[in-house]
């Protein structure tokens, strides 16, 4: 049986999102920052960043598979993951910024993604100014079903995208200072 997938891979998801008219309004704006949710959101956000010429960084807001609800353990684990990917680079300034939160799909509402069930998307709209979700299949089942290729994003890939982003963000800062 032939199956049609609306998204080829995470790179394609980023390209599709960047073509959305709502998100194009933020293109090349100094007051806008893309925050990606590692790991799956990193390749998606990188593509959006490239197409719209706005910087991207990452933020950890995810469910952690921990045996207890100990907030200190959660805090330490999030800090460890942040340090692993970010190194000594500080978290970007977000005050007075438009934040575009990006991930590769949404199943529960615990993070923001490119594919999601309509009922979760509608629920998110209560908490944010806008939600851009390029595909809202019903029934939904699972994020990976809507991608032709949906491998796990490896830590090495995340580091590569972050390094590329750091170089591009630095070049953009230099261009802004020259103008």
JSON list of C-alpha atoms in Angstrom, two decimals, residues 3 15 25 75 122 134 150 155 167:
[
{"chain": "A", "resi": 3, "resn": "UNK", "atom": "CA", "xyz": [1.37, 6.01, 1.75]},
{"chain": "A", "resi": 15, "resn": "UNK", "atom": "CA", "xyz": [11.18, 24.74, 5.08]},
{"chain": "A", "resi": 25, "resn": "UNK", "atom": "CA", "xyz": [5.96, 38.45, 8.99]},
{"chain": "A", "resi": 75, "resn": "UNK", "atom": "CA", "xyz": [16.24, 21.35, 37.69]},
{"chain": "A", "resi": 122, "resn": "UNK", "atom": "CA", "xyz": [-6.75, 24.70, 19.80]},
{"chain": "A", "resi": 134, "resn": "UNK", "atom": "CA", "xyz": [1.49, 23.03, 9.16]},
{"chain": "A", "resi": 150, "resn": "UNK", "atom": "CA", "xyz": [11.89, 10.41, 11.32]},
{"chain": "A", "resi": 155, "resn": "UNK", "atom": "CA", "xyz": [23.65, 14.79, 20.03]},
{"chain": "A", "resi": 167, "resn": "UNK", "atom": "CA", "xyz": [28.60, 31.37, 13.28]}
]
